Amino acid sequence: MNGIRGVQIAGTGHYLPEKILTNQDLEKVVDTTDEWIRTMTGMKHRHVAAPEQATSDLCVEAAKKALEDANMTPDDIDLIIVGTLTPDMMFPATGPLVQNKLGCRKIPAFDYSIACSGYIYGLSIAKQFVACGTYNNVLVITGEILTRITDYTDRNTAVLFGDAASAAIVTPSEKNKFLGFSLGSDGSETDLLYQPAGGSKIPASHESIDQRLHYLKMEGPSIFRLAVN
C-alpha cells in the first residue's frame, strides 16, 4: 500500500484474578501497617493468581474481553505481542501459548520484556506494524504474575505487587488517533529494580535459591527519585 495509515485502539480488556491480598493480610506476614501502605502507595489490596494459573492464562482472559469490546473474533487477529517479565517459562515464548489457547490462526506471536513501561512499548510496536500496512489487527497484551517473584519477608516490595493482565487491539483508522510516543532507556540504573537470578548470568542453583536471588530486588527511594526527576 502507499502512504502511512491512521491507527486507533479498537478495543480493550483486562483481567484480575479472584483472590485478593489485603493490607491487613500483609500486616500478618511483614512489618507494616494498613495505614502506612495506604499513605505511601494508596493501595488497599492487590490480586493474586490461583496456583493453577500461569501468565498466559491471565493474558487470554484479558484478550477475550478486548475482542468482545472490539466486536472481533480470534480469527480477526493478525499478530499477537505479549509484554511480560514473568513468562510461563523461559521458552517457548508466552505469545504462541496465548495464540493457541485463544484459538487464533497460525499468526506471528512474540514476547518482549520491559516491565512497567511495557504497555507503552507494546502500543508503539503495534502502531508501526498497522501504520505501514504490515498487519491490520494487532493484539497487544501485558500480563504479570509478580507475586511469585515477590519476597514476602521484604516490606519494601511485599506491599507493592500483584497479578493482572490487560489487552488492547490496534487497528487501522481513517484518522490517526495516536498522538505519539516518547521512548527511552538508561541502562546505568538497572540495579535499582531487578531479579538477580534465573538468567544466564546467575543460573538457577541451590545456592541462588538459598540466597533468595530469584525474588525481585528494589531500591525504593532511588526508584522514586528517578521517576519524579
Coordinates of C-alpha atoms in Angstrom, one line a residue:
M1 CA 0.0 0.0 0.0
N2 CA 1.0 3.6 -0.4
G3 CA 1.5 6.0 2.5
I4 CA 1.0 5.7 6.2
R5 CA -2.3 4.6 7.6
G6 CA -4.1 6.1 10.6
V7 CA -4.2 3.9 13.7
Q8 CA -6.6 3.5 16.6
I9 CA -7.4 1.3 19.6
A10 CA -10.5 -0.6 18.7
G11 CA -11.0 -2.5 21.9
T12 CA -9.5 -3.0 25.4
G13 CA -9.9 -5.5 28.2
H14 CA -8.4 -6.5 31.5
Y15 CA -8.4 -9.4 33.9
L16 CA -7.9 -9.6 37.6
P17 CA -7.6 -12.9 39.5
E18 CA -10.3 -13.6 42.0
K19 CA -8.0 -13.9 45.1
I20 CA -7.4 -10.7 47.0
L21 CA -4.4 -10.0 49.3
T22 CA -5.4 -7.1 51.6
N23 CA -3.2 -4.7 53.6
Q24 CA -4.5 -6.5 56.7
D25 CA -3.2 -9.8 55.3
L26 CA 0.2 -8.3 54.8
E27 CA 0.3 -7.0 58.4
K28 CA 0.4 -10.6 59.5
V29 CA 3.5 -11.6 57.5
V30 CA 5.7 -8.5 57.2
D31 CA 6.5 -5.5 59.4
T32 CA 4.0 -3.0 58.0
T33 CA 0.5 -1.5 58.7
D34 CA -2.5 -0.8 56.6
E35 CA -2.1 2.9 57.4
W36 CA 1.5 3.0 56.2
I37 CA 0.7 1.2 53.0
R38 CA -2.3 3.4 52.1
T39 CA -0.3 6.6 53.0
M40 CA 2.7 5.6 50.9
T41 CA 1.1 3.9 48.0
G42 CA -2.6 4.5 48.1
M43 CA -3.2 0.7 47.8
K44 CA -5.8 -1.2 49.8
H45 CA -5.4 -4.6 48.2
R46 CA -3.8 -6.5 45.3
H47 CA -4.9 -9.5 43.3
V48 CA -3.2 -12.9 43.3
A49 CA -3.3 -15.6 40.6
A50 CA -4.5 -19.0 41.6
P51 CA -1.8 -21.8 41.9
E52 CA -3.0 -23.4 38.6
Q53 CA -2.9 -20.1 36.7
A54 CA 0.1 -19.0 34.5
T55 CA 0.7 -15.7 32.9
S56 CA -0.7 -16.9 29.6
D57 CA -4.0 -17.7 31.3
L58 CA -4.4 -14.2 32.6
C59 CA -3.4 -12.8 29.2
V60 CA -6.1 -15.0 27.4
E61 CA -8.8 -13.7 29.7
A62 CA -7.9 -10.1 29.1
A63 CA -7.7 -10.7 25.3
K64 CA -11.2 -12.2 25.3
K65 CA -12.6 -9.1 26.8
A66 CA -10.7 -6.9 24.3
L67 CA -12.0 -8.9 21.4
E68 CA -15.6 -8.6 22.7
D69 CA -15.1 -4.8 23.2
A70 CA -13.8 -4.5 19.6
N71 CA -16.6 -6.8 18.2
M72 CA -14.0 -9.2 16.8
T73 CA -13.2 -12.9 16.9
P74 CA -9.8 -14.6 17.4
D75 CA -9.7 -15.2 13.6
D76 CA -9.6 -11.4 13.0
I77 CA -6.2 -11.1 14.8
D78 CA -3.1 -10.9 12.6
L79 CA -0.3 -10.5 15.2
I80 CA 0.0 -11.0 19.0
I81 CA 2.5 -9.1 21.1
V82 CA 2.9 -10.0 24.7
G83 CA 4.8 -7.9 27.2
T84 CA 5.8 -9.8 30.4
L85 CA 8.7 -10.3 32.8
T86 CA 7.0 -13.3 34.3
P87 CA 6.5 -15.7 31.3
D88 CA 5.1 -19.1 31.7
M89 CA 8.6 -20.5 31.1
M90 CA 11.9 -19.3 29.6
F91 CA 10.8 -20.7 26.2
P92 CA 8.7 -21.1 24.2
A93 CA 7.5 -17.5 24.4
T94 CA 4.2 -16.7 26.0
G95 CA 2.8 -15.2 22.8
P96 CA 2.4 -18.5 21.0
L97 CA 0.9 -20.0 24.1
V98 CA -1.7 -17.3 24.1
Q99 CA -2.3 -17.8 20.3
N100 CA -3.0 -21.4 20.9
K101 CA -5.2 -21.0 23.9
L102 CA -7.2 -18.2 22.3
G103 CA -7.8 -20.2 19.2
C104 CA -6.2 -17.8 16.7
R105 CA -4.9 -18.7 13.3
K106 CA -1.2 -19.6 13.0
I107 CA -0.2 -16.0 13.1
P108 CA 3.0 -14.4 14.3
A109 CA 3.3 -14.0 18.1
F110 CA 6.2 -12.8 20.2
D111 CA 7.2 -11.5 23.6
Y112 CA 9.1 -8.5 24.9
S113 CA 10.2 -7.7 28.5
I114 CA 10.3 -4.1 29.5
A115 CA 8.5 -4.2 32.9
C116 CA 6.5 -1.1 33.9
S117 CA 6.8 0.7 30.6
G118 CA 5.8 -2.5 28.6
Y119 CA 2.3 -1.3 27.7
I120 CA 3.6 1.9 26.0
Y121 CA 6.3 -0.1 24.2
G122 CA 3.7 -2.6 23.0
L123 CA 1.4 0.0 21.6
S124 CA 4.3 1.7 19.9
I125 CA 5.3 -1.6 18.2
A126 CA 1.8 -2.4 17.2
K127 CA 1.2 1.1 15.8
Q128 CA 4.2 0.8 13.5
F129 CA 3.0 -2.5 12.1
V130 CA -0.5 -1.2 11.5
A131 CA 0.5 2.2 10.2
C132 CA 2.8 0.7 7.5
G133 CA 0.2 -1.9 6.4
T134 CA 2.1 -5.0 7.5
Y135 CA -0.8 -6.1 9.7
N136 CA -4.4 -4.9 10.2
N137 CA -5.4 -6.1 13.7
V138 CA -2.7 -6.4 16.3
L139 CA -3.4 -7.7 19.8
V140 CA -1.2 -6.2 22.4
I141 CA -1.2 -7.8 25.9
T142 CA 0.7 -7.1 29.0
G143 CA 0.5 -9.7 31.8
E144 CA 2.3 -10.4 35.0
I145 CA 2.3 -12.8 38.0
L146 CA 4.6 -10.8 40.1
T147 CA 3.5 -12.3 43.4
R148 CA 5.6 -15.4 42.5
I149 CA 8.8 -13.4 42.4
T150 CA 7.9 -11.1 45.4
D151 CA 9.8 -11.7 48.7
Y152 CA 7.2 -11.5 51.4
T153 CA 9.9 -11.0 54.0
D154 CA 10.9 -7.7 52.4
R155 CA 8.5 -5.0 53.5
N156 CA 9.7 -2.6 50.7
T157 CA 8.4 -4.9 47.9
A158 CA 5.8 -7.1 49.5
V159 CA 3.2 -4.4 49.6
L160 CA 3.5 -3.2 46.0
F161 CA 3.0 -6.0 43.6
G162 CA 0.0 -8.1 42.4
D163 CA -1.1 -10.1 39.4
A164 CA -3.1 -8.9 36.4
A165 CA -3.3 -8.7 32.6
S166 CA -4.5 -6.0 30.1
A167 CA -5.1 -6.1 26.4
A168 CA -5.7 -3.7 23.5
I169 CA -6.4 -4.3 19.8
V170 CA -4.7 -1.8 17.5
T171 CA -6.4 -1.4 14.0
P172 CA -6.3 1.0 11.0
S173 CA -8.4 4.2 11.2
E174 CA -9.3 6.9 8.7
K175 CA -7.9 9.4 11.1
N176 CA -4.8 8.7 13.2
K177 CA -5.7 8.6 16.9
F178 CA -2.2 8.1 18.3
L179 CA -0.6 11.4 19.3
G180 CA 2.9 9.9 19.6
F181 CA 5.4 8.2 21.9
S182 CA 8.5 9.2 23.8
L183 CA 10.6 6.1 24.5
G184 CA 14.0 5.8 26.1
S185 CA 16.2 3.8 28.5
D186 CA 19.0 4.2 31.0
G187 CA 21.0 1.0 31.5
S188 CA 23.1 2.6 34.2
E189 CA 20.2 2.4 36.7
T190 CA 19.3 -1.3 36.1
D191 CA 20.4 -2.3 39.6
L192 CA 17.6 -0.3 41.2
L193 CA 14.9 -2.9 40.3
Y194 CA 15.8 -6.3 39.0
Q195 CA 15.7 -10.1 39.5
P196 CA 19.3 -11.3 40.1
A197 CA 19.0 -15.0 39.3
G198 CA 17.3 -17.2 36.7
G199 CA 19.0 -15.9 33.6
S200 CA 22.4 -16.7 32.0
K201 CA 24.3 -14.5 34.5
I202 CA 23.2 -16.4 37.6
P203 CA 21.5 -19.7 36.5
A204 CA 19.2 -21.4 39.0
S205 CA 21.0 -23.4 41.6
H206 CA 20.7 -24.5 45.2
E207 CA 22.9 -21.5 46.2
S208 CA 20.8 -19.0 44.2
I209 CA 17.6 -20.3 45.8
D210 CA 19.1 -20.3 49.3
Q211 CA 20.2 -16.7 48.8
R212 CA 16.7 -15.7 47.7
L213 CA 18.1 -14.4 44.4
H214 CA 15.0 -15.4 42.4
Y215 CA 13.0 -12.7 44.1
L216 CA 12.9 -9.2 42.7
K217 CA 15.1 -6.6 44.4
M218 CA 14.2 -2.9 44.6
E219 CA 15.8 0.3 45.9
G220 CA 12.6 2.1 46.6
P221 CA 13.8 5.7 47.4
S222 CA 16.1 5.7 44.4
I223 CA 13.4 4.5 42.1
F224 CA 11.1 7.3 43.4
R225 CA 13.8 9.9 42.8
L226 CA 14.5 8.6 39.3
A227 CA 10.8 8.7 38.4
V228 CA 10.0 12.2 39.6
N229 CA 13.2 13.8 38.4

